[in-house]
Coordinates of C-alpha atoms in Angstrom, one line a residue:
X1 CA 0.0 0.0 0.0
X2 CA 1.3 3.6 -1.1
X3 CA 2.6 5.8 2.2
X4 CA 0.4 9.6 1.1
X5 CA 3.0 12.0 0.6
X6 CA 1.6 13.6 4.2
X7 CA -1.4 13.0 6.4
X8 CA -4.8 14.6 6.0
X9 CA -5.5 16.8 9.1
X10 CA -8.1 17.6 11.5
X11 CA -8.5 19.8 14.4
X12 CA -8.4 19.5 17.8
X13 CA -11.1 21.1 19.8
X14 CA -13.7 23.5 18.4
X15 CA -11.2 26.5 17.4
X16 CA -7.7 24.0 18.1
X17 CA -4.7 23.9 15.6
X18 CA -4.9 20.9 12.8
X19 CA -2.7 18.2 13.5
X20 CA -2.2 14.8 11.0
X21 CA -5.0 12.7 11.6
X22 CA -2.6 10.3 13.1
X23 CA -0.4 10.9 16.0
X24 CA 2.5 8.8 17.5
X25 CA 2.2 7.7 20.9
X26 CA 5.8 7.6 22.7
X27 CA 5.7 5.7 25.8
X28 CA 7.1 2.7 24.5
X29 CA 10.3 4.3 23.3
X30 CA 11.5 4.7 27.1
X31 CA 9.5 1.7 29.0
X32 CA 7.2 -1.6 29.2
X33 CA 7.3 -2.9 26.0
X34 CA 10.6 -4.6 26.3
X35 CA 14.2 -3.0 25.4
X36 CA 14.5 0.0 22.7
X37 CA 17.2 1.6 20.4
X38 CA 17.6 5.4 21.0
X39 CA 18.9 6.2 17.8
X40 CA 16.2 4.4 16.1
X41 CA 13.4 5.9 18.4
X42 CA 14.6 9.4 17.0
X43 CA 14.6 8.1 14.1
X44 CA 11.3 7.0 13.8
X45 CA 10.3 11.0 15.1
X46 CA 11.7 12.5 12.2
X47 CA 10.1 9.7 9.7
X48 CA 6.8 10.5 11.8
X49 CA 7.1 14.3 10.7
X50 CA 8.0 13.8 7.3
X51 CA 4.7 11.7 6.6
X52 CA 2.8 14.5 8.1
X53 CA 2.9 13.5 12.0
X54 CA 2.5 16.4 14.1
X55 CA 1.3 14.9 17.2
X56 CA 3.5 13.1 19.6
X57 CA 2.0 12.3 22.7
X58 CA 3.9 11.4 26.3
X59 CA 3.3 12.1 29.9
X60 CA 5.7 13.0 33.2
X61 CA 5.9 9.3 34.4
X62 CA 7.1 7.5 31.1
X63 CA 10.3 6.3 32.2
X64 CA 10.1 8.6 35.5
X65 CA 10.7 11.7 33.0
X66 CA 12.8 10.0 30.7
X67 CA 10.7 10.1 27.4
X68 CA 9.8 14.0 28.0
X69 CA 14.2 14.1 27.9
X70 CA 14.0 12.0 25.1
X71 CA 11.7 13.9 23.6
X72 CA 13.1 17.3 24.0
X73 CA 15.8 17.7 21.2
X74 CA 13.4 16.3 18.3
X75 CA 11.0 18.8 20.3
X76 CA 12.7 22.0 20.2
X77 CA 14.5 21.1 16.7
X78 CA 10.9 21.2 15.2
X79 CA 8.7 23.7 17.6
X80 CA 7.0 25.2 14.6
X81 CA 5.6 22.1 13.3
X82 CA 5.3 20.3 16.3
X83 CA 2.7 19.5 19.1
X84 CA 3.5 17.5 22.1
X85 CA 1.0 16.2 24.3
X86 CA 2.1 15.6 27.9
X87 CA 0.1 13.9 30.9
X88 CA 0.1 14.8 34.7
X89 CA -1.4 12.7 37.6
X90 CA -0.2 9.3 37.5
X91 CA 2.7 9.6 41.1
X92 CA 5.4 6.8 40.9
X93 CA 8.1 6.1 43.1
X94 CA 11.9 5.4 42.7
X95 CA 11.6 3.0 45.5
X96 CA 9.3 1.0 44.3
X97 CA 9.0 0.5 40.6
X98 CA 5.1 -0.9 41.3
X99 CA 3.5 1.9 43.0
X100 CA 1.0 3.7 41.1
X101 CA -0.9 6.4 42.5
X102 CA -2.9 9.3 41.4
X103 CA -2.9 12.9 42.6
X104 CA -4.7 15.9 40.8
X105 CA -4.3 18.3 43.6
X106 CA -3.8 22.0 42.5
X107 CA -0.3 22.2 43.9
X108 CA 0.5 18.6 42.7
X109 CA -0.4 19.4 38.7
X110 CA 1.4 22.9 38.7
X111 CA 4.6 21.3 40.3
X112 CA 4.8 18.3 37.9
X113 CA 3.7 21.1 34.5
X114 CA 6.4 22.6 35.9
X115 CA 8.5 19.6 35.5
X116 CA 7.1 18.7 32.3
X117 CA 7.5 21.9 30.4
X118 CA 12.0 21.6 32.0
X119 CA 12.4 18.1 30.7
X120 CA 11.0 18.9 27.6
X121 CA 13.0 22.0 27.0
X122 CA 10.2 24.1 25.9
X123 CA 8.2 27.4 27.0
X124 CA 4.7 25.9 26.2
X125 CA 2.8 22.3 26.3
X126 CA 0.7 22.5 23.6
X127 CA -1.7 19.4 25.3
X128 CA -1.8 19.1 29.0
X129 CA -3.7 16.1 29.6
X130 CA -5.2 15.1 33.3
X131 CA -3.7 11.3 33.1
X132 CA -6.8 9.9 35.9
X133 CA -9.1 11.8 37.6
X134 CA -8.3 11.6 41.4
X135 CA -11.7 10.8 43.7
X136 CA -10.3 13.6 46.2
X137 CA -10.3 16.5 43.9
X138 CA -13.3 17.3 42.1
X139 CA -12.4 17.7 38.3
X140 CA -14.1 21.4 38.4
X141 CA -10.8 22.0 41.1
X142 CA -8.1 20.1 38.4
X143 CA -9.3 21.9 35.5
X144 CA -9.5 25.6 36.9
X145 CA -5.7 25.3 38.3
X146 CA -5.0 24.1 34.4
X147 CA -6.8 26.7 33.0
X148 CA -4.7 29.6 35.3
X149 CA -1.6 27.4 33.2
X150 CA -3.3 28.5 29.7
X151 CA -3.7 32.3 30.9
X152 CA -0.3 32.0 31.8
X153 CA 1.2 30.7 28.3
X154 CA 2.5 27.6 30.1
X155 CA -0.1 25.4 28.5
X156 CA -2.4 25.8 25.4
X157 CA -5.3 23.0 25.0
X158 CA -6.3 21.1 27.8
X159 CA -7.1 17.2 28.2
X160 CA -8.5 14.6 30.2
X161 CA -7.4 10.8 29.8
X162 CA -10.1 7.9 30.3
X163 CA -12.8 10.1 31.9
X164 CA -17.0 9.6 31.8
X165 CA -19.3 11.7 29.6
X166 CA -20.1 13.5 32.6
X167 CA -16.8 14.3 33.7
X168 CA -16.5 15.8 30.3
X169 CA -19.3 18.0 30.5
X170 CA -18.4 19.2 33.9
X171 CA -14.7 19.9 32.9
X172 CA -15.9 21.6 30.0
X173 CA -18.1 23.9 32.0
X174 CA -14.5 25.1 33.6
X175 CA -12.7 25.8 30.2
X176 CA -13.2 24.2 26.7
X177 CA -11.5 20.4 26.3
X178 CA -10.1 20.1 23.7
X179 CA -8.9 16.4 23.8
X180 CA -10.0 13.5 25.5
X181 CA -7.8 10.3 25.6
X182 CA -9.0 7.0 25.8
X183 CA -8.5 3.6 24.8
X184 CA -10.4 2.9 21.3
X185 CA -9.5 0.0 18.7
X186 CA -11.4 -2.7 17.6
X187 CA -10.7 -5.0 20.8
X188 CA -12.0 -2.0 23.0
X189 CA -15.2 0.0 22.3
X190 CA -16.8 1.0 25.5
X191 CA -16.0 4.2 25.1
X192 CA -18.7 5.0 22.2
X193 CA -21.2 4.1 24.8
X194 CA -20.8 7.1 26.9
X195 CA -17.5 9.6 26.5
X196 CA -18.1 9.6 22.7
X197 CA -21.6 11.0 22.2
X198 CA -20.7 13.7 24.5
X199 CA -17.3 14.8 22.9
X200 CA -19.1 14.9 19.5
X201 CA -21.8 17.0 21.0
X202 CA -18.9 19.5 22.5
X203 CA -16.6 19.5 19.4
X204 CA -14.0 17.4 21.5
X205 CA -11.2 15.6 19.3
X206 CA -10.8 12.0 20.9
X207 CA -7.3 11.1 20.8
X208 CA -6.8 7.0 21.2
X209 CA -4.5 5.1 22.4
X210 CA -3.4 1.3 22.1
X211 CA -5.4 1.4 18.9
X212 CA -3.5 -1.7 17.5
X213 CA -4.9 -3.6 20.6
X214 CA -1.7 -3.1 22.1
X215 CA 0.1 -4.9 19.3
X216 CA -2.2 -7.7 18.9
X217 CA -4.1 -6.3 16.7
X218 CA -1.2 -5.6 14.3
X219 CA -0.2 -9.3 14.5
X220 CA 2.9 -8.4 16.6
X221 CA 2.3 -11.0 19.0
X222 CA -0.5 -13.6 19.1
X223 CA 0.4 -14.6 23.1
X224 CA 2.2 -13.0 25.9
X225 CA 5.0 -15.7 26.0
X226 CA 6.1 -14.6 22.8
X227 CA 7.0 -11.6 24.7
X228 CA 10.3 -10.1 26.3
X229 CA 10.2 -10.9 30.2
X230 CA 10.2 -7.5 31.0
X231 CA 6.9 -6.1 28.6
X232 CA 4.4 -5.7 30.7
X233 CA 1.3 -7.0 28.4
X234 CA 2.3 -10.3 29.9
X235 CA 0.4 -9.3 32.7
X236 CA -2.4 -8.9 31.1
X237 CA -4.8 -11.2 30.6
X238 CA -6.3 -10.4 27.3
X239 CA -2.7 -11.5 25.7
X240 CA -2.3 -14.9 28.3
X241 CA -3.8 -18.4 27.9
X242 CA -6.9 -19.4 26.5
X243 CA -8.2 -15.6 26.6
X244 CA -5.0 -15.1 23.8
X245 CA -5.9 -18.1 21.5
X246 CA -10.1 -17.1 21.8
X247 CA -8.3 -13.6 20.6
X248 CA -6.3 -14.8 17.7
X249 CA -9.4 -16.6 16.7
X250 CA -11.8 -13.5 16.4
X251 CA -9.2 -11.8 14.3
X252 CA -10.3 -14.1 11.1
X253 CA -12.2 -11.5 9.5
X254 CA -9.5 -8.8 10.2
X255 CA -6.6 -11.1 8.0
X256 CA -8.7 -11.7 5.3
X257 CA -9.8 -8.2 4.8
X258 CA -6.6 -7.5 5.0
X259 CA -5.1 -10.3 2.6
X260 CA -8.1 -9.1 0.3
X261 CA -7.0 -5.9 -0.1
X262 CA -3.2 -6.2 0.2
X263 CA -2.8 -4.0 3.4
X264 CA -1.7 -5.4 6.7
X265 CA -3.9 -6.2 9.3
X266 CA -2.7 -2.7 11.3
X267 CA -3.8 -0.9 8.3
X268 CA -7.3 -2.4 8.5
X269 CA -7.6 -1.9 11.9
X270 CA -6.5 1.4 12.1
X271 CA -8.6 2.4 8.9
X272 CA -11.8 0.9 11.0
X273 CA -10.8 3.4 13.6
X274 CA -10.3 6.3 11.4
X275 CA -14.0 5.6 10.0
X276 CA -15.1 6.3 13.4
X277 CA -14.6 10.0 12.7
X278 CA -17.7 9.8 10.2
X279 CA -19.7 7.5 12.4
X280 CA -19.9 9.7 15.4
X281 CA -18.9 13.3 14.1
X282 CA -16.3 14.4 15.8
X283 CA -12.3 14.2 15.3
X284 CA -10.9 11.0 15.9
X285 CA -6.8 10.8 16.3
X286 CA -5.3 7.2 17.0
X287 CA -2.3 7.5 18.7
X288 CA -0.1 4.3 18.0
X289 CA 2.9 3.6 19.5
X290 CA 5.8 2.5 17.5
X291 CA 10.0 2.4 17.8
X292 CA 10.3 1.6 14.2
X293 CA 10.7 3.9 11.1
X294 CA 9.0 1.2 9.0
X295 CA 6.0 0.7 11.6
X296 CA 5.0 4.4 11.0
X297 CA 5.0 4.5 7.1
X298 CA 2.6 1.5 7.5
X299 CA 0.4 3.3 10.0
X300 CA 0.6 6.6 8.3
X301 CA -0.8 4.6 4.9
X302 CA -4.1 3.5 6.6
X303 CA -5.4 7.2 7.1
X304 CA -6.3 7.5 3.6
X305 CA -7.8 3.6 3.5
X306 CA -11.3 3.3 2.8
X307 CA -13.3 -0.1 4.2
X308 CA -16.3 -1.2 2.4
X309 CA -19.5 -1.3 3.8
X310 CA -19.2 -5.4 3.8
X311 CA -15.9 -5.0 5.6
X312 CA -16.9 -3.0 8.3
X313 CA -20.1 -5.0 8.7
X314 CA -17.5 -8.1 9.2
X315 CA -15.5 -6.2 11.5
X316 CA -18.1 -5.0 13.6
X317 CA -18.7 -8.1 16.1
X318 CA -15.3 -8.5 17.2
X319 CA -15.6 -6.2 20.2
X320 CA -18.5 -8.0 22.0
X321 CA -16.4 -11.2 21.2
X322 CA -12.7 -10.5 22.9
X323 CA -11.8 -12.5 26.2
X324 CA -10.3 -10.7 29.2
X325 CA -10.0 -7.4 30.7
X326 CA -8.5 -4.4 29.3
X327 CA -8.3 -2.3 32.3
X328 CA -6.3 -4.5 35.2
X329 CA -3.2 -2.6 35.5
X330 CA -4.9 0.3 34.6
X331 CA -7.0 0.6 37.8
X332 CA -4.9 3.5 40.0
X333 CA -5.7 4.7 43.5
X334 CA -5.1 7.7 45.3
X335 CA -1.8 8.8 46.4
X336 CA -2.1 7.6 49.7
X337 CA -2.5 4.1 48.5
X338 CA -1.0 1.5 46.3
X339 CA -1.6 -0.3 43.3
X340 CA 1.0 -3.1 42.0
X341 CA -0.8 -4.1 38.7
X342 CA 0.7 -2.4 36.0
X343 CA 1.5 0.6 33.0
X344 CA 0.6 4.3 33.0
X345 CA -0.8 4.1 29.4

């Protein structure tokens, strides 16, 4: 399949800057999915931008900071063309590499922006993304101390990651969201149930993440013993046992589309997602993660891939059909507690 000379584009929020319609999701450059190359992680940043890339998304506790730093050359080499989208909220500790906690506090977010905007060598975060809402804080409380960041030039969009509908609406009562991250692919579709509607209704751009199913979907893997000892999907139990061999089997329709029509099975399931857009009306930017030059000229070609009515129709029951939970290792608690489950994604 041809690569497009550069991406469409789309906008995020109701008055936001265009970005590709594709953005690159960074967090496995610096942690969980086994060992990387640096030199071929910055490589695969400046191939991003030269298919039309715009939008690279990371967050403060990728690598405890270390994939802002990494980051921050490609970052303030390209600042014109480039928008980096940067989470807060997710608190980890250098004593214990399973502690996850969550803290939205006022004086918690401003501290690690702070952070954020010094590791990433830049004036500005162009996306400032609320990683998990935190029970103790009300959202109204998190969003007004990110909106003093905007009037301040230290931010300039704001986001919330894997919120409800009615989160949404309350945030955006506080000041516009422009950007709401979730996981979305054809393995995970809850979120059209409830978040969806309500970011179509306020011109909200839904960024998503793991879009490939965390590399099942692109045929990466097909069980979590395939896997380095150190990825963190081994944990999960979508990928282990008899839930991964029910999975591989509901993927039939996805290969032969994909045989079909000479495209990979990545393609199709990124085009499925990129359909979405015109199914629910509002802006739809998957975010797939990638170390590999090669991986994002195959996921840049699948934003100008159309699926057929009869395609879609066969792709459409896989969802209700996938074994195992998407969320364990996902679940955070306050800061005060602990959780030893899992990723920040």
């Amino acid at each position: 399949m041809n690569v497009p000379d550069t991406l469409p584009t789309t906008r995020l929020g109701v008055d936001g800057p265009p970005v590709g319609v594709q953005g690159l999701g960074c967090m496995g450059m610096s942690e969980f999915y086994g060992p990387s190359d640096r030199k071929e992680c910055l490589n695969t940043l400046e191939r991003a931008l030269e298919l039309g890339v715009t939008l690279y998304d990371t967050a403060d506790n990728y690598g405890h900071g270390q994939n802002e730093r990494l980051l921050a050359p490609f970052v303030r080499a390209h600042r014109d063309r480039v928008l980096v989208s940067t989470k807060f909220g997710l608190v980890r500790r250098a004593d214990d590499p399973h502690y996850r906690g969550i803290d939205n506090s006022p004086g918690y977010l401003r501290t690690a922006v702070e952070g954020s905007l010094r590791r990433l060598g830049t004036d500005t975060i162009d996306l400032c993304i609320a990683h998990r809402l935190d029970p103790r804080t009300p959202v109204e409380d998190t969003v007004a101390e990110m909106a003093k960041l905007v009037d301040e030039g230290k931010v300039r969009l704001l986001g919330l990651s894997e919120v409800t509908g009615e989160e949404l609406l309350r945030a955006n009562r506080v000041h516009p969201i422009a950007a709401v991250q979730s996981e979305w692919s054809l393995f995970s579709r809850d979120v059209e149930a409830d978040v969806v509607p309500v970011a179509a209704e306020l011109g909200v751009a839904l960024m998503a993440y793991s879009p490939l199913g965390r590399g099942f979907l692109a045929g990466g893997f097909t069980s979590a013993d395939q896997l380095s000892a150190d990825d963190y999907r081994r944990t999960m139990p979508r990928f282990t046992g008899e839930n991964a061999q029910r999975n591989a089997e509901i993927m039939a329709p996805l290969h032969q589309i994909a045989a079909a029509g000479g495209a990979t099975v990545a393609q199709i399931a990124l085009a499925w997602l990129h359909h979405r857009s015109a199914v629910h009306g509002l802006p739809v930017v998957p975010i797939p993660g990638t170390r590999s030059p090669a991986r994002v000229e195959e996921n840049s070609a699948a934003a100008t891939l159309v699926l057929g009515a009869d395609e879609l129709a066969a792709l459409e029951p896989m969802a209700a059909r996938v074994s195992g939970s998407r969320l364990i290792g996902l679940n955070f608690t306050p800061q005060s507690e602990s959780d030893r489950s899992g990723c920040p994604a």
